[in-house]
Every structure is written in structure tokens, then in C-alpha cells.
Coordinates of C-alpha atoms in Angstrom, one line a residue:
M1 CA 20.7 -22.8 -89.1
T2 CA 22.5 -25.9 -87.8
K3 CA 21.7 -29.5 -88.8
A4 CA 20.7 -30.5 -85.4
A5 CA 18.2 -27.6 -85.2
E6 CA 16.9 -28.5 -88.8
M7 CA 16.2 -32.1 -87.5
S8 CA 14.8 -31.1 -84.2
H9 CA 12.1 -28.8 -85.5
A10 CA 10.9 -30.9 -88.4
P11 CA 8.2 -32.9 -86.6
G12 CA 6.5 -33.7 -90.0
R13 CA 9.5 -35.5 -91.2
R14 CA 9.5 -38.2 -88.7
W15 CA 7.2 -41.3 -88.8
A16 CA 6.0 -42.9 -85.5
P17 CA 3.9 -45.9 -85.1
V18 CA 0.2 -45.1 -84.9
T19 CA -1.2 -46.3 -81.6
T20 CA -4.8 -46.2 -80.5
K21 CA -3.9 -43.4 -78.2
S22 CA -2.3 -41.3 -80.9
F23 CA -5.0 -42.0 -83.3
V24 CA -7.6 -40.7 -80.8
S25 CA -5.5 -37.7 -80.1
R26 CA -5.2 -36.8 -83.6
F27 CA -8.6 -37.5 -84.9
G28 CA -10.8 -37.5 -81.8
L29 CA -12.4 -34.0 -82.5
L30 CA -13.4 -35.4 -86.0
A31 CA -15.1 -38.2 -84.4
L32 CA -16.8 -35.8 -82.0
W33 CA -18.0 -33.7 -85.0
L34 CA -19.4 -36.8 -86.7
I35 CA -21.2 -37.8 -83.5
E36 CA -22.5 -34.2 -83.2
I37 CA -24.0 -34.4 -86.6
V38 CA -25.6 -37.7 -86.0
V39 CA -27.2 -36.5 -82.8
F40 CA -28.7 -33.5 -84.6
I41 CA -29.8 -35.7 -87.5
A42 CA -31.6 -37.9 -85.0
I43 CA -33.3 -34.8 -83.3
A44 CA -34.1 -32.7 -86.3
P45 CA -33.8 -35.0 -89.5
K46 CA -35.7 -32.6 -91.7
I47 CA -33.0 -30.0 -91.1
F48 CA -29.9 -32.0 -90.9
L49 CA -30.7 -34.4 -93.6
N50 CA -30.9 -31.5 -96.1
I51 CA -27.7 -30.9 -97.9
N52 CA -28.5 -27.2 -98.2
T53 CA -28.2 -26.9 -94.5
F54 CA -24.4 -27.9 -94.6
S55 CA -23.9 -25.9 -97.8
Q56 CA -25.2 -22.8 -96.1
L57 CA -23.2 -23.5 -93.0
A58 CA -20.0 -23.9 -94.9
S59 CA -20.5 -20.7 -96.8
S60 CA -21.7 -18.5 -93.9
Q61 CA -18.5 -19.4 -91.9
A62 CA -16.0 -18.6 -94.7
S63 CA -14.9 -15.1 -93.5
L64 CA -14.7 -16.3 -89.9
V65 CA -12.5 -19.2 -91.1
V66 CA -10.2 -16.8 -92.6
L67 CA -10.0 -14.7 -89.6
A68 CA -9.3 -17.8 -87.4
L69 CA -6.4 -18.5 -89.9
A70 CA -5.1 -15.0 -89.2
V71 CA -4.3 -16.0 -85.6
V72 CA -2.2 -19.0 -86.8
P73 CA 1.1 -17.2 -87.9
T74 CA 1.6 -15.2 -84.6
L75 CA 0.5 -18.2 -82.5
A76 CA 3.0 -20.4 -84.2
V77 CA 6.0 -18.3 -83.1
G78 CA 4.6 -17.9 -79.5
E79 CA 2.9 -14.5 -79.9
I80 CA -0.8 -13.6 -79.5
D81 CA -2.4 -11.0 -81.8
L82 CA -5.5 -9.5 -80.2
S83 CA -6.0 -7.0 -83.1
V84 CA -6.9 -9.2 -85.9
A85 CA -10.8 -8.7 -85.6
S86 CA -10.3 -4.9 -85.5
V87 CA -7.9 -5.1 -88.5
M88 CA -10.5 -7.3 -90.3
G89 CA -13.0 -4.5 -89.8
L90 CA -10.4 -1.9 -90.9
G91 CA -9.8 -3.8 -94.1
A92 CA -13.5 -4.3 -94.8
I93 CA -14.4 -0.6 -94.2
I94 CA -11.5 0.8 -96.3
F95 CA -12.6 -1.5 -99.1
G96 CA -16.1 -0.3 -98.8
Q97 CA -15.2 3.4 -98.7
L98 CA -12.9 3.1 -101.7
N99 CA -15.1 1.0 -103.8
G100 CA -18.6 1.4 -102.6
V101 CA -18.5 5.1 -101.8
L102 CA -15.8 6.5 -104.0
G103 CA -16.4 4.2 -106.9
I104 CA -12.6 3.1 -107.2
S105 CA -11.8 -0.2 -108.9
P106 CA -12.3 -3.3 -106.7
I107 CA -8.7 -4.6 -107.5
V108 CA -7.3 -1.3 -106.4
A109 CA -9.5 -1.1 -103.3
I110 CA -8.5 -4.8 -102.4
I111 CA -4.8 -3.9 -102.6
V112 CA -5.1 -0.8 -100.5
A113 CA -7.4 -2.4 -97.9
V114 CA -5.2 -5.5 -97.5
G115 CA -2.1 -3.5 -97.7
T116 CA -3.3 -1.2 -94.9
S117 CA -4.0 -4.3 -92.8
A118 CA -0.5 -5.6 -93.4
V119 CA 1.0 -2.2 -92.4
A120 CA -1.0 -2.4 -89.0
G121 CA 0.7 -5.9 -88.5
L122 CA 4.1 -4.4 -89.4
I123 CA 3.7 -1.6 -86.9
S124 CA 2.7 -4.1 -84.1
G125 CA 5.6 -6.4 -84.9
L126 CA 8.2 -3.7 -85.0
I127 CA 7.0 -2.2 -81.6
T128 CA 6.8 -5.8 -80.1
V129 CA 10.3 -6.8 -81.2
L130 CA 12.4 -3.7 -81.4
L131 CA 11.0 -2.1 -78.2
R132 CA 10.6 -5.4 -76.5
V133 CA 7.0 -4.8 -75.5
Q134 CA 4.6 -7.8 -74.9
G135 CA 2.7 -8.5 -78.2
L136 CA -0.4 -9.0 -76.2
I137 CA -0.4 -5.3 -75.0
V138 CA 0.8 -3.9 -78.4
T139 CA -1.9 -5.7 -80.3
L140 CA -4.6 -4.7 -77.8
G141 CA -3.6 -1.1 -78.4
M142 CA -3.5 -1.7 -82.2
G143 CA -6.9 -3.2 -82.1
T144 CA -8.3 -0.1 -80.4
L145 CA -6.4 2.1 -82.8
A146 CA -7.8 0.1 -85.9
L147 CA -11.3 0.3 -84.5
G148 CA -10.9 4.2 -84.1
I149 CA -9.6 4.6 -87.6
T150 CA -12.5 2.4 -88.9
L151 CA -15.2 4.5 -87.3
L152 CA -13.5 7.6 -88.5
V153 CA -13.2 6.4 -92.1
S154 CA -16.8 5.2 -92.0
N155 CA -18.0 8.2 -90.0
S156 CA -19.5 5.5 -87.6
Q157 CA -22.0 4.4 -90.2
S158 CA -22.5 1.2 -92.2
V159 CA -20.8 1.1 -95.5
G160 CA -22.5 -0.5 -98.6
G161 CA -22.8 -0.3 -102.4
V162 CA -19.7 -2.6 -103.0
S163 CA -18.9 -3.8 -106.5
P164 CA -21.5 -6.2 -107.7
E165 CA -18.8 -8.2 -109.4
L166 CA -17.0 -8.9 -106.0
S167 CA -20.3 -10.0 -104.3
H168 CA -21.2 -12.2 -107.4
F169 CA -17.7 -13.7 -107.3
V170 CA -17.5 -14.6 -103.6
N171 CA -21.1 -15.7 -103.4
L172 CA -20.9 -17.8 -106.6
P173 CA -22.0 -21.4 -105.7
I174 CA -19.8 -24.2 -106.7
G175 CA -21.5 -27.5 -105.9
G176 CA -23.8 -25.6 -103.6
V177 CA -20.9 -24.0 -101.6
S178 CA -19.8 -20.3 -102.2
V179 CA -16.5 -19.5 -103.6
A180 CA -15.7 -17.6 -100.4
F181 CA -15.5 -21.1 -98.7
F182 CA -13.1 -22.5 -101.2
I183 CA -10.9 -19.2 -100.9
A184 CA -10.8 -20.1 -97.1
I185 CA -9.8 -23.7 -97.7
V186 CA -7.1 -22.9 -100.3
L187 CA -5.7 -20.3 -97.9
A188 CA -5.8 -23.0 -95.1
L189 CA -3.9 -25.4 -97.3
V190 CA -1.3 -22.9 -98.2
L191 CA -0.7 -22.1 -94.6
W192 CA -0.5 -25.8 -93.7
Y193 CA 2.0 -26.4 -96.4
V194 CA 4.2 -23.5 -95.3
I195 CA 4.1 -24.4 -91.7
R196 CA 4.5 -28.3 -92.1
H197 CA 6.7 -28.7 -95.2
M198 CA 8.8 -25.5 -95.6
P199 CA 11.8 -24.4 -93.6
L200 CA 10.1 -21.1 -92.9
G201 CA 7.2 -22.7 -91.3
R202 CA 9.3 -25.3 -89.3
S203 CA 11.4 -22.5 -88.0
M204 CA 8.4 -20.6 -86.8
L205 CA 7.2 -23.7 -84.8
F206 CA 10.6 -24.1 -83.4
L207 CA 10.8 -20.5 -82.4
G208 CA 7.4 -20.8 -80.7
F209 CA 8.5 -23.9 -78.8
N210 CA 11.6 -22.4 -77.3
R211 CA 12.8 -18.9 -78.4
E212 CA 16.2 -19.1 -76.8
V213 CA 17.1 -22.6 -78.2
A214 CA 16.0 -21.2 -81.6
R215 CA 18.3 -18.3 -81.3
L216 CA 21.2 -20.5 -80.4
S217 CA 20.3 -22.7 -83.3
G218 CA 20.9 -19.7 -85.8
I219 CA 17.0 -18.9 -86.3
R220 CA 16.4 -15.2 -86.9
G221 CA 13.6 -15.0 -84.4
N222 CA 13.0 -11.2 -84.6
R223 CA 12.5 -11.4 -88.3
L224 CA 10.2 -14.2 -88.1
R225 CA 8.1 -12.6 -85.3
I226 CA 7.6 -9.4 -87.2
L227 CA 6.8 -11.3 -90.4
S228 CA 4.1 -13.4 -88.3
F229 CA 2.4 -10.1 -87.3
V230 CA 2.5 -8.9 -90.9
A231 CA 1.1 -12.2 -92.3
G232 CA -1.6 -12.4 -89.6
S233 CA -2.8 -8.8 -90.2
L234 CA -2.6 -9.4 -94.1
I235 CA -4.9 -12.5 -93.7
A236 CA -7.3 -10.6 -91.4
G237 CA -7.4 -7.9 -94.2
I238 CA -8.5 -10.6 -96.7
A239 CA -11.2 -11.8 -94.3
G240 CA -12.5 -8.2 -94.2
V241 CA -12.7 -8.0 -98.0
I242 CA -14.4 -11.5 -98.1
S243 CA -16.9 -10.5 -95.4
I244 CA -18.0 -7.2 -97.0
G245 CA -18.1 -8.9 -100.4
V246 CA -20.3 -11.7 -99.0
A247 CA -22.8 -9.2 -97.3
G248 CA -22.6 -6.4 -99.7
G249 CA -22.0 -4.0 -96.9
A250 CA -20.4 -3.8 -93.4
D251 CA -21.1 -2.3 -90.0
P252 CA -17.8 -1.0 -88.5
T253 CA -18.7 -2.3 -85.0
S254 CA -19.7 -5.8 -86.1
F255 CA -16.2 -7.3 -86.2
Q256 CA -14.9 -7.3 -82.6
P257 CA -17.2 -10.0 -81.4
L258 CA -15.5 -12.3 -84.0
L259 CA -12.3 -12.4 -82.0
L260 CA -13.4 -15.0 -79.4
P261 CA -14.6 -17.5 -82.0
A262 CA -11.4 -17.1 -84.0
F263 CA -9.1 -17.7 -81.0
A264 CA -11.5 -20.6 -79.7
A265 CA -11.2 -22.3 -83.2
T266 CA -7.4 -21.8 -83.4
F267 CA -6.6 -23.1 -79.8
L268 CA -9.0 -26.0 -80.3
G269 CA -7.3 -26.8 -83.6
T270 CA -4.1 -27.6 -81.7
L271 CA -5.8 -30.8 -80.6
V272 CA -6.3 -32.1 -84.2
F273 CA -3.9 -33.9 -86.5
T274 CA -0.7 -32.6 -84.8
P275 CA -1.7 -32.4 -81.1
G276 CA 0.1 -29.7 -79.2
Q277 CA 1.0 -27.7 -82.4
V278 CA -0.7 -24.8 -84.2
N279 CA -2.1 -26.1 -87.4
P280 CA -4.3 -24.3 -90.0
L281 CA -6.3 -27.5 -91.0
G282 CA -7.1 -28.2 -87.4
T283 CA -8.3 -24.7 -87.0
V284 CA -10.8 -25.2 -89.9
V285 CA -12.1 -28.4 -88.5
S286 CA -12.4 -26.9 -85.1
L287 CA -14.3 -23.9 -86.3
Y288 CA -16.9 -25.9 -88.2
F289 CA -17.2 -28.4 -85.2
L290 CA -18.0 -25.3 -83.1
A291 CA -20.3 -23.8 -85.8
T292 CA -22.3 -27.0 -86.3
G293 CA -22.9 -27.3 -82.5
I294 CA -23.9 -23.6 -82.2
F295 CA -26.4 -24.0 -85.2
G296 CA -27.8 -27.2 -84.0
I297 CA -28.5 -25.8 -80.4
Q298 CA -30.2 -22.7 -82.0
V299 CA -32.3 -24.9 -84.1
L300 CA -33.5 -26.5 -81.0
G301 CA -34.7 -23.2 -79.7
A302 CA -31.8 -21.7 -77.9
G303 CA -31.2 -17.9 -78.2
T304 CA -28.4 -16.1 -79.8
W305 CA -26.6 -16.1 -76.4
V306 CA -25.6 -19.7 -77.0
S307 CA -22.7 -18.8 -79.5
N308 CA -20.8 -16.8 -76.9
V309 CA -21.3 -19.5 -74.2
F310 CA -20.2 -22.2 -76.7
Y311 CA -17.2 -20.4 -77.8
G312 CA -16.3 -19.3 -74.3
V313 CA -16.6 -22.8 -72.8
A314 CA -14.5 -24.2 -75.7
L315 CA -11.7 -21.7 -75.1
V316 CA -11.6 -22.2 -71.3
A317 CA -11.7 -25.9 -71.8
I318 CA -8.8 -26.1 -74.2
I319 CA -6.7 -23.9 -71.9
A320 CA -7.6 -26.0 -69.0
V321 CA -6.7 -29.1 -70.8
S322 CA -3.4 -27.7 -71.9
G323 CA -2.5 -26.6 -68.4
I324 CA -3.4 -30.1 -67.0
A325 CA -1.3 -31.8 -69.8
A326 CA 1.6 -29.5 -69.0
N327 CA 1.4 -30.2 -65.4
Y328 CA 1.1 -33.9 -65.9
G329 CA 4.1 -33.9 -68.3
H330 CA 6.1 -31.9 -65.6
L331 CA 5.3 -34.4 -62.9
I332 CA 6.2 -37.3 -65.1
G333 CA 9.6 -35.7 -65.9
R334 CA 10.3 -35.1 -62.2
K335 CA 9.3 -38.8 -61.4
N336 CA 11.7 -40.1 -64.2
H337 CA 14.5 -37.9 -63.0
G338 CA 13.8 -38.7 -59.5

């Protein structure tokens, strides 16, 4: 990689003066989250002034946080992986069959489940890169294939009886919050460090920003794109293992609805901390912002439909805002060059 390229795709290395506008753009969602909590406290103080409410909310979203993080690697390099929810289900069911049904050691079952998930990502990456097929189409097909294999392996039945040791571990409370939550946070921190502070992560961001310029700068884009698919599917497999461990079982058809929340949180996360860039910590904040809103509205009497509406509106809104920002920047650029 050339020195110029190294400097150009290292946004975390440059310090810029913090203005009111930049502060709001970086931390505005955090402020909205705080306002959201204050409003719900005012409306339902008995529920929202109870620390157990937030402990349970944090724990209950752990596997979804990990799934949302599975979207980050491919999005960072400019790809979209629509198979992550199905791969999560595949990992969960394979673990359940091996450990809960066949009685295989949970360690071996985890390795096989997560490894199989990673292989699904490898296949998607190879087809996308080597055959030059759009990743969106490839992963849509891979998601359908993974769901089919999941139904085959489980015989279209729920799988249970997983290791009590795993369930005890992931549900073990630390300060009132389950270990599963802390696993999700540690994973988010690792991803954040890789993307923001390691050459590998900065190359991924640069590749996602401009693939042709990245190629001319000496970045091996094909390898990074394949790696991103593998990493995303591997993380999705981890999400599946955490999910079945938390619940003690899994329904093979219950994972596809999680795709929308995962993408909504990841896209919304691009507005936090480093606006315009994919970032794992922003993804975590966004997911809990959305989860808090959904929980609060449901407490006030709304039905289960509100979650789909909330996530859908969030996803459409962020895409609309991104489009407006891009068009505005284009108009400003034309004006300056005019």
C-alpha cells in the first residue's frame, strides 16, 4: 500500500476541531436515546425507574446485537450480506442437533456450528468475487439455501435440550446483566479496534469508499471482500450459538425476522461517533436506542406489530437521510466548481 493511500484512509488518525455541528452529528443519537428514556420514565415511572427493566432489556438483545455486528464487515467493504439471519439460524440448529440431540460436547458443537457458518460466508464471498456476481443476489440465494439446510437438519422441528452448562454460562448475571450481553460488547469492541485502529480495518473502509482507488493504491480488494463475507457469517454463527444458549432451544423459522432489525441498527449506527462510516459501537448504540423505543411503546399498550413498524421506519429514514446528504454534497460540489 502506498503512503498516500495509508494516510487517506486513516480517518481515525486525524484530529479536527470539535464544532457544535460535528458534536451533534456524532452524539445526537445518544442524546435522543437519553430523551427517549426520560420521556418513558415520565410516562411509566414504575417500570422505567426500575433497574431490572434495563438489565433485562440489555440481556434480551444480546444475540441480536451480535447479529447486527455480523452485518458490519461486509458493509465496511461496500457489500451487503442478506444471508446473516439464515446463517445465524443454521449455526443455532447445527449446535442444537449436535449438542442437544446427539449429546456431542458443547465445545465441539460450537466449533462445528460456527465453522459451518463461516464456510457459508466463504462460498458467498468466492462466488461474489471470482464470478463477479452481485453480493446482494448471491447472499439472498445463500440465505435461502441456509434456511433449507436448517429445516432439513432440524426436520422442521424446534430443537432443544442443549447443554445446561452453556445455558448457565450465557445467562449468568454479572451486575444484573447476562454474560451474553458482555460477550456482545467485547465483540463490538474488538471489531471497533480492528476497523478504526488496524491497517486491515482501515483498508476495508477505504475499499468500501472507493473500490477502484483502493485497487490503484495497492489494496488487495478481492481478498478483503472474501474475508468480510467469512467474518460476517462467522459472527452470525456465534449469534446463533448465543441465541440457542440463552433460550435453551431454537425454532428453525424464527431467525429470518431478525434481518430487518440487524440492518436497521447497522445503518443507523453510521450516524453515531463517526458519521458516514460503518462502526460497531454505533451499531450497538443504535440497536438499544431502537429496542428501548419498541419496549416503551409496547409497555404503553401497542401490539407486537410496533417492532416491524419501528425498525422499518428507522431503515427507510436513514436511507432517505443518506440520499439527501449525498445529493446536497453533490450540489455543493457543483456550485464550488461552477
